Amino acid sequence: MRVSVPTIPDAVLRAAGKRAAISPAAAVDRIARFLAPGNVAVLTGAGVSVDSGIRAYRGEKGSYLNPNYKPIFYHELMDPTPRGASFRQRYWLRSYLGYPPVRDAQPNPIHFALAALQYASVAPHIITQNVDGLHHKGIRHVWDDARRSEGILELHGTLHRVRCSHGHTVDRATFQDMVGVANPEWKAFAEELERTGTRPRTNPDGDVVLPEGTRYDQFVVPDCTSCLLEGRRNSTLKPEVIFFGESISAQVKDRSFEIVDMHAKLFIVGTTLATFSAYRLVKHAIAQRKPVLVLNVGPTRAHELPGLEIIELPAGAVLREAVKLALGSKADRDPVISNMLKSGIVRTPPDGYDDPIPSSPPPDMSSAIPSKS
């Protein structure tokens, strides 16, 4: 099976940088005028979470710009043969160590600015390609689970649940505990990383880089406990994330189009739109003659589509002020919105494509690294 990582067309990349520059002040004004009338749908990507310490896929220093980066594909991860089992060992070891930084990540000012738009009913629905759950964290103090599920569509799933090949699900925290019990040396190593504040280079899908020579074949992927209760062993599990080569469900696809259809405009933030599941929503909006505004650094797959308005600036530099301007006096009068527009951490990821963990293991943890012999 041949599956490739979605990319931006070469013609778009060659034309990058030719667009007229816009000042932050002008961008704030334009975005505010676009948002102020309301009835806006929002589509977000990995660029929104960069200020929370999670790297983007394709932006500057993104994993997919590194020619040495090799993601695991859906057919590899779910392969029932011993070859598939080896892929799962590699994936789950890296994900076991990479998940805590995603779990602990906090919303940045972009998440809270978008949450303010949702709470104010200016942009009541967000479609996100992100799997980190940060849009939920940004509004969970005022919206319950049901309201968040209705207002936030996770187009590519979530890292915070795990599903087996027979359809059973378990929350990620429970699965992390299961992995730790099955792999006590790696559990000790993970605990030492957290104790010392060492943070691995985490990709948006929770994957990390490990040192060359790591013995993945010694890692134990636990069996699904629900399958065990049904009398079978099954360690074919994956997070509820859409992997390359996997299709989103018909329900999620239909809901994404429904959200675009029910709003007058589409506001796109922090994404190159390289994946077809997002790109087709933009094409759909344009076909319906809806105004579409893109706020993103660098080229996108949709750059050559007619009728698209593009602002090439970091969202973190302009979005909060644009939302304040769009909401007018409500930004100060409403205590919930006012607090949202003052909230958010900024913790940009460290440099480096391949900064594996540990660069040099702590001496007292060397026994926790499986032998390379």
Tab-separated table of C-alpha atoms in Angstrom, residues 30 33-35 37-42 260 263-268 281-282 284-294 306-310:
chain	number	residue	atom	x	y	z
A	30	ARG	CA	-9.238	43.661	9.171
A	33	ARG	CA	-14.186	43.767	10.819
A	34	PHE	CA	-14.433	40.217	9.472
A	35	LEU	CA	-15.498	38.804	12.842
A	37	PRO	CA	-20.954	40.750	12.437
A	38	GLY	CA	-20.814	37.223	13.875
A	39	ASN	CA	-22.082	33.952	12.396
A	40	VAL	CA	-18.500	32.794	11.759
A	41	ALA	CA	-17.214	29.218	11.674
A	42	VAL	CA	-13.582	28.701	12.720
A	260	VAL	CA	-19.567	25.379	7.347
A	263	HIS	CA	-22.422	29.933	9.144
A	264	ALA	CA	-22.013	32.954	6.886
A	265	LYS	CA	-18.190	33.067	6.975
A	266	LEU	CA	-15.156	30.861	7.561
A	267	PHE	CA	-12.144	32.024	9.607
A	268	ILE	CA	-9.042	29.826	9.296
A	281	LEU	CA	-14.050	22.586	3.671
A	282	VAL	CA	-12.393	25.718	2.311
A	284	HIS	CA	-16.868	24.100	-0.085
A	285	ALA	CA	-17.150	27.509	1.572
A	286	ILE	CA	-15.783	29.277	-1.499
A	287	ALA	CA	-18.169	27.355	-3.764
A	288	GLN	CA	-21.003	28.722	-1.629
A	289	ARG	CA	-19.569	32.241	-2.063
A	290	LYS	CA	-18.894	32.595	1.651
A	291	PRO	CA	-16.146	35.030	2.715
A	292	VAL	CA	-13.045	33.124	3.845
A	293	LEU	CA	-10.183	34.706	5.797
A	294	VAL	CA	-6.929	32.839	6.506
A	306	PRO	CA	-10.014	32.379	-5.920
A	307	GLY	CA	-11.868	34.473	-3.384
A	308	LEU	CA	-9.552	33.679	-0.487
A	309	GLU	CA	-8.300	36.507	1.746
A	310	ILE	CA	-4.975	35.762	3.433
